[in-house]
Tab-separated table of C-alpha atoms in Angstrom:
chain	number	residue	atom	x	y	z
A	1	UNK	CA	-3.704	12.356	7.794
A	2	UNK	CA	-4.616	8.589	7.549
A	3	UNK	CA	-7.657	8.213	5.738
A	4	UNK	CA	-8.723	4.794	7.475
A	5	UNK	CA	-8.392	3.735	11.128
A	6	UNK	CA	-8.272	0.205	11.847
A	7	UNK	CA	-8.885	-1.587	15.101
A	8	UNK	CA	-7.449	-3.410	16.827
A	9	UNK	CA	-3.879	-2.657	16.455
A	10	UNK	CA	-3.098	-5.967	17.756
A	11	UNK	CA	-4.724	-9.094	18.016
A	12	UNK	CA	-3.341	-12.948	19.298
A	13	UNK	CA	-5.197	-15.617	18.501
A	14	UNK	CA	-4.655	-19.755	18.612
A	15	UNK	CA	-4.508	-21.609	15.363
A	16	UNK	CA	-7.840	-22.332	14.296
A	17	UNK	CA	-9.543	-19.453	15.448
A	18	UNK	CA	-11.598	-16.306	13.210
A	19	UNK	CA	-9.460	-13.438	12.596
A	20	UNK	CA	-11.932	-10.070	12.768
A	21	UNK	CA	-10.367	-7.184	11.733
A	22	UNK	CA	-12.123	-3.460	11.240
A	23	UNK	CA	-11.145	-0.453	9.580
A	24	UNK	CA	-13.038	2.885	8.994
A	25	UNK	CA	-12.382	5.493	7.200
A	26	UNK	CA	-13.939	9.059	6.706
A	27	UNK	CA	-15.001	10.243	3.327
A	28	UNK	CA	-16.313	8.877	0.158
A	29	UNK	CA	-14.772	5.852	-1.729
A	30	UNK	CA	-14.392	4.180	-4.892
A	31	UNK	CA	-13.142	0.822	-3.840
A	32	UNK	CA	-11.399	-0.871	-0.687
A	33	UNK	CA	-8.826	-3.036	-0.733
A	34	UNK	CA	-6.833	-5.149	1.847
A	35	UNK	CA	-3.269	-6.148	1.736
A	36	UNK	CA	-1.001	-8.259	4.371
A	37	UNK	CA	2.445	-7.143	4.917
A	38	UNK	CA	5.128	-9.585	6.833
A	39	UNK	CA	7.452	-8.180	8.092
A	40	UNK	CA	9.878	-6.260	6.535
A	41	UNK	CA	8.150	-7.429	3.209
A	42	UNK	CA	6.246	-6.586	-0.007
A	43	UNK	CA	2.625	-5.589	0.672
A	44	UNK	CA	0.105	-8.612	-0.566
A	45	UNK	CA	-2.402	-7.599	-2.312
A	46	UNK	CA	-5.898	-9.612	-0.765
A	47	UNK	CA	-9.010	-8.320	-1.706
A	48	UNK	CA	-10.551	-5.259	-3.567
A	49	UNK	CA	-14.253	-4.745	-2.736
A	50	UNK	CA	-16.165	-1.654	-4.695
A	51	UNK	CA	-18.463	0.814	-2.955
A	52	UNK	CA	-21.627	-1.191	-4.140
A	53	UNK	CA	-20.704	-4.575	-2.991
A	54	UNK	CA	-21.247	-5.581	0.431
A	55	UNK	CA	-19.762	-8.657	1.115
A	56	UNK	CA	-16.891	-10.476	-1.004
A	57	UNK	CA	-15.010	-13.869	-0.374
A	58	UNK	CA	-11.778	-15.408	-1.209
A	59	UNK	CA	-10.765	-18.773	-0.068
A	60	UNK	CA	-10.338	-17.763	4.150
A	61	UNK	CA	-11.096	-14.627	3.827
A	62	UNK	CA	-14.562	-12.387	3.626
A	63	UNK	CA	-14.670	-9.130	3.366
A	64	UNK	CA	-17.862	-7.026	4.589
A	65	UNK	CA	-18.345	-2.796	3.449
A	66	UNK	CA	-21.094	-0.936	4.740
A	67	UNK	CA	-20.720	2.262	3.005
A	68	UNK	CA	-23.745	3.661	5.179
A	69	UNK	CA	-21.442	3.219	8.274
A	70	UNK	CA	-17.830	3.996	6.389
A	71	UNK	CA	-16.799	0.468	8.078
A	72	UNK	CA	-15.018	-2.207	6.445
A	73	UNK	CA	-14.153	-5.498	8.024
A	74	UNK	CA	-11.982	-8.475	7.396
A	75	UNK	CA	-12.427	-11.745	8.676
A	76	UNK	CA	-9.753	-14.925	8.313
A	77	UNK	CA	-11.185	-18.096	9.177
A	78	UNK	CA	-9.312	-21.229	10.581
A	79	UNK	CA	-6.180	-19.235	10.891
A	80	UNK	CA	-3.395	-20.226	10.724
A	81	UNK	CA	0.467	-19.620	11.679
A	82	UNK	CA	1.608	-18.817	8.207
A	83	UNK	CA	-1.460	-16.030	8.873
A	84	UNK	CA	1.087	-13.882	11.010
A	85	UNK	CA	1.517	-10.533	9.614
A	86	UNK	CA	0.088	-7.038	9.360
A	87	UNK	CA	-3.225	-6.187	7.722
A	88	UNK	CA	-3.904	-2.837	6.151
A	89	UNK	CA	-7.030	-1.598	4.600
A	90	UNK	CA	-5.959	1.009	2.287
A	91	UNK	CA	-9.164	3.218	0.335
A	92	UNK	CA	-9.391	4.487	-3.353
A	93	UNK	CA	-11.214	8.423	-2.371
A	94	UNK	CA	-13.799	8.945	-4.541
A	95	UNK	CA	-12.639	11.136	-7.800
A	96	UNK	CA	-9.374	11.672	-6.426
A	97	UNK	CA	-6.786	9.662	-8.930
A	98	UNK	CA	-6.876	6.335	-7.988
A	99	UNK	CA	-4.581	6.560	-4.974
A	100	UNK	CA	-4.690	4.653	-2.080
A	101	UNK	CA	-5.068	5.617	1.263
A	102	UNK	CA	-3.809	3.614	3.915
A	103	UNK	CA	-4.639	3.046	7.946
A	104	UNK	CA	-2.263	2.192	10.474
A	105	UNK	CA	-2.849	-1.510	10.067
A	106	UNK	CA	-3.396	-4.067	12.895
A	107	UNK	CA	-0.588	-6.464	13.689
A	108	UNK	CA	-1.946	-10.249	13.515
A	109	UNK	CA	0.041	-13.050	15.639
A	110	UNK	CA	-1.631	-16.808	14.917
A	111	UNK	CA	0.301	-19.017	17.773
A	112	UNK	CA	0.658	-22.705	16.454
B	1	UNK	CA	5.238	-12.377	-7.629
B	2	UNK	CA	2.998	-9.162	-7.539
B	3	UNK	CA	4.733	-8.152	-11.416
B	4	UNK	CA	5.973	-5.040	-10.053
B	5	UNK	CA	9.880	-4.903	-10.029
B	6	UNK	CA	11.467	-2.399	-7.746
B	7	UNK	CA	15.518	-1.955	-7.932
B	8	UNK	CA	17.644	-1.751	-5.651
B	9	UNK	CA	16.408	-4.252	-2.921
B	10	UNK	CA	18.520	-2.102	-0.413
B	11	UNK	CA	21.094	0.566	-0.416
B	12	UNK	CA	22.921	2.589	2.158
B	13	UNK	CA	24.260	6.106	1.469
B	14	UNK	CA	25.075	9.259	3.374
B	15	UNK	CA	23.340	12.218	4.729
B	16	UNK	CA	23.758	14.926	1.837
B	17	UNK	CA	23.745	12.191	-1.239
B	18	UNK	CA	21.487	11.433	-4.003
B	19	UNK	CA	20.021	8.029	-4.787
B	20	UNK	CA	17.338	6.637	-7.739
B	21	UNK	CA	14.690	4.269	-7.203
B	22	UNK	CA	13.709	2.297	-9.859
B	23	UNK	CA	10.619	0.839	-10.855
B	24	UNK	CA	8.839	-1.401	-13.681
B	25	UNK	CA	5.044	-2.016	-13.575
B	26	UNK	CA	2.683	-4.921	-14.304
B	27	UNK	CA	2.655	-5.347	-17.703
B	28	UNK	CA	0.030	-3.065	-19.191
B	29	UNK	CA	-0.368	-0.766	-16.153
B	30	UNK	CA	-0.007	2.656	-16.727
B	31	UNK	CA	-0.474	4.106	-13.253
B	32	UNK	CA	2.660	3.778	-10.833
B	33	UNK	CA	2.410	4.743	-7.449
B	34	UNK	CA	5.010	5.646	-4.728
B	35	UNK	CA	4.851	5.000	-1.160
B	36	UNK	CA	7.471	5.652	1.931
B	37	UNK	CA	6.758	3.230	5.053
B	38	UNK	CA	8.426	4.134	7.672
B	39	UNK	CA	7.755	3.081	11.929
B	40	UNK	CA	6.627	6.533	12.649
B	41	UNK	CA	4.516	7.906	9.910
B	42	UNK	CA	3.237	4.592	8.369
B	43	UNK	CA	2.963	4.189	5.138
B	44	UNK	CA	2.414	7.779	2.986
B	45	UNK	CA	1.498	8.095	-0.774
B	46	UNK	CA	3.796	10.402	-2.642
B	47	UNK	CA	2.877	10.714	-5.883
B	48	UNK	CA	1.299	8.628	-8.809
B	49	UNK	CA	2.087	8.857	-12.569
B	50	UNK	CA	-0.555	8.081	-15.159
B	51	UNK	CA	0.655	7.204	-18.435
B	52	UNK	CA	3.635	9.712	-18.124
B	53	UNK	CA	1.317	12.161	-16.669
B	54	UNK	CA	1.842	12.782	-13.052
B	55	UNK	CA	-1.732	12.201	-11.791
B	56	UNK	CA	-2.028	13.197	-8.078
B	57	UNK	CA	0.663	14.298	-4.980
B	58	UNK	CA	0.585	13.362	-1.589
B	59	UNK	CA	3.246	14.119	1.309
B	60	UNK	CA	6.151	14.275	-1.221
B	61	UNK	CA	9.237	16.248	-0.207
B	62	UNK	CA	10.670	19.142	-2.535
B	63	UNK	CA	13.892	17.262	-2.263
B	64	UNK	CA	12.341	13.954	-3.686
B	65	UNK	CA	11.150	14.069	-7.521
B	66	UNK	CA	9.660	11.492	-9.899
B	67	UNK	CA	9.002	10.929	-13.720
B	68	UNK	CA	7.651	7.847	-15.490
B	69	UNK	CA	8.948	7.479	-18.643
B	70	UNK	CA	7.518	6.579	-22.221
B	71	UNK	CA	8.059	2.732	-21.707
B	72	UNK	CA	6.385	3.137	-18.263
B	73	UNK	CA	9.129	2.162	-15.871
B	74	UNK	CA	9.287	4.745	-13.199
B	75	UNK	CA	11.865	6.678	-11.258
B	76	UNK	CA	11.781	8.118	-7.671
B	77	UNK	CA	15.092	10.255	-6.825
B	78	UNK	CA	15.687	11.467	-3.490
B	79	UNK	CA	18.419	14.221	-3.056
B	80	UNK	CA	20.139	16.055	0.057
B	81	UNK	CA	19.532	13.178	1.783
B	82	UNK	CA	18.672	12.849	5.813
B	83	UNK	CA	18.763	9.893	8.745
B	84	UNK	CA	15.284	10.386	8.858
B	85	UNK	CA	14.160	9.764	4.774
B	86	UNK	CA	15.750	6.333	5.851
B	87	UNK	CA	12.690	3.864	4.996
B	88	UNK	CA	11.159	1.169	2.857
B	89	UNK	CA	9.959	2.808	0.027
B	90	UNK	CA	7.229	0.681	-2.391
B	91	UNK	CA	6.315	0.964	-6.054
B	92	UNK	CA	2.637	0.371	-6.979
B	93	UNK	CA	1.060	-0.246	-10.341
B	94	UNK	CA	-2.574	-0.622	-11.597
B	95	UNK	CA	-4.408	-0.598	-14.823
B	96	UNK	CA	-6.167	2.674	-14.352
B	97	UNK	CA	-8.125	4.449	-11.176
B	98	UNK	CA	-10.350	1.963	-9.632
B	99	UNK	CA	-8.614	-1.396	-10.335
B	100	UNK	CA	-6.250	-3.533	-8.146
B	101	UNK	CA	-3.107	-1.977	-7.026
B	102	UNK	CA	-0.110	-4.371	-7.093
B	103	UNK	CA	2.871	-3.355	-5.071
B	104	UNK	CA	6.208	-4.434	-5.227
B	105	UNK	CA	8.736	-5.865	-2.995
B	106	UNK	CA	10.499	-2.091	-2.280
B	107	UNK	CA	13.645	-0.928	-1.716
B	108	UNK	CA	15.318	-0.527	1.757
B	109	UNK	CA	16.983	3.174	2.176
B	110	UNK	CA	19.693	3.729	5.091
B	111	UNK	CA	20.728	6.909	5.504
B	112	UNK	CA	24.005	6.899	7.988
């Protein structure tokens, strides 16, 4: 089974508006990390954020974890057409290899 | 460019054939990853290698097998094929557990 649930599965939005995205997941981690996908595509690799940081940034993006709450969220600011794609959070289990696990994703359309 | 190189891009075969997947990390990683996306089951970890070593198993089939070899390149070969192992399957690396994983653009599988 999936290890992280992410919600929602869809989400419209204008250019120029926040992006919130959520994703939980149910046991232990190591590390989170988000990726974008267009379609049909590689997976793009956007942020990694370790089970004692809370908050990480990277250009648009920001990336909260509260661990206490097994929640994760993303958030892409001034979006933008070119931000059309799919978002996955995908979770490194806690002593379990290094593999990750990855939710369903939520589908991200940015109308110009 | 993620660094991970995945070969072929696509390929169509029959139900009942055999086909090899091939894969070369980032330079330097030693873990390579395997993952099957597909509309129905998302995307599913099959198996990582660690240096040679296979390091963990997810939802691989007994018909599909993997090695990583000395120089670190990877191979994923999928026998007795069906319509329904038709997918996009992806080829991760990372430096060890716990770091970034890089994926790379995958390879398209059509089973007719």
């Amino acid at each position: 089974s999936q290890q992280g649930e992410e919600d929602p599965q869809a989400l419209s939005i204008q250019e120029g508006e926040n992006a919130t995205m959520n994703c939980s997941y149910k046991t232990s981690i190591n590390n989170l990390q988000w990726y974008r996908q267009n379609s049909g595509r590689g997976l793009v690799h956007l942020i990694l954020i370790r089970s004692n940081e809370r908050e990480k940034h990277s250009g648009r993006l920001r990336v909260t974890l509260d661990t206490s709450k097994k929640s994760s969220s993303l958030l892409i600011t001034a979006s933008r057409a070119a931000d059309t794609a799919s978002y996955f959070c995908a979770t490194v289990i806690y002593n379990q290899g290094g593999k990750l696990i990855f939710g369903q994703g939520t589908e991200l359309s940015v109308k110009p | 460019d993620s660094g991970v190189t995945q070969t072929p891009k696509h390929l169509i075969t029959a139900t009942g054939q055999r086909v090899t997947l091939r894969c070369s990390p980032r330079s330097g990683d030693l873990s390579v990853y395997w993952y099957q996306q597909s509309l129905d089951q998302g995307l599913q970890f099959l198996i990582q290698y660690y240096n040679g070593e296979e390091r963990a198993k997810g939802n691989i089939l007994e018909r599909f097998s993997a090695q990583q070899f000395p120089d670190l390149h990877s191979e994923l070969n999928l026998s007795s094929l069906e319509l329904g192992d038709s997918a996009l399957y992806f080829c991760a690396s990372s430096q060890n557990s716990g770091n970034t994983i890089y994926f790379g653009e995958g390879s398209w599988l059509t089973v007719v």
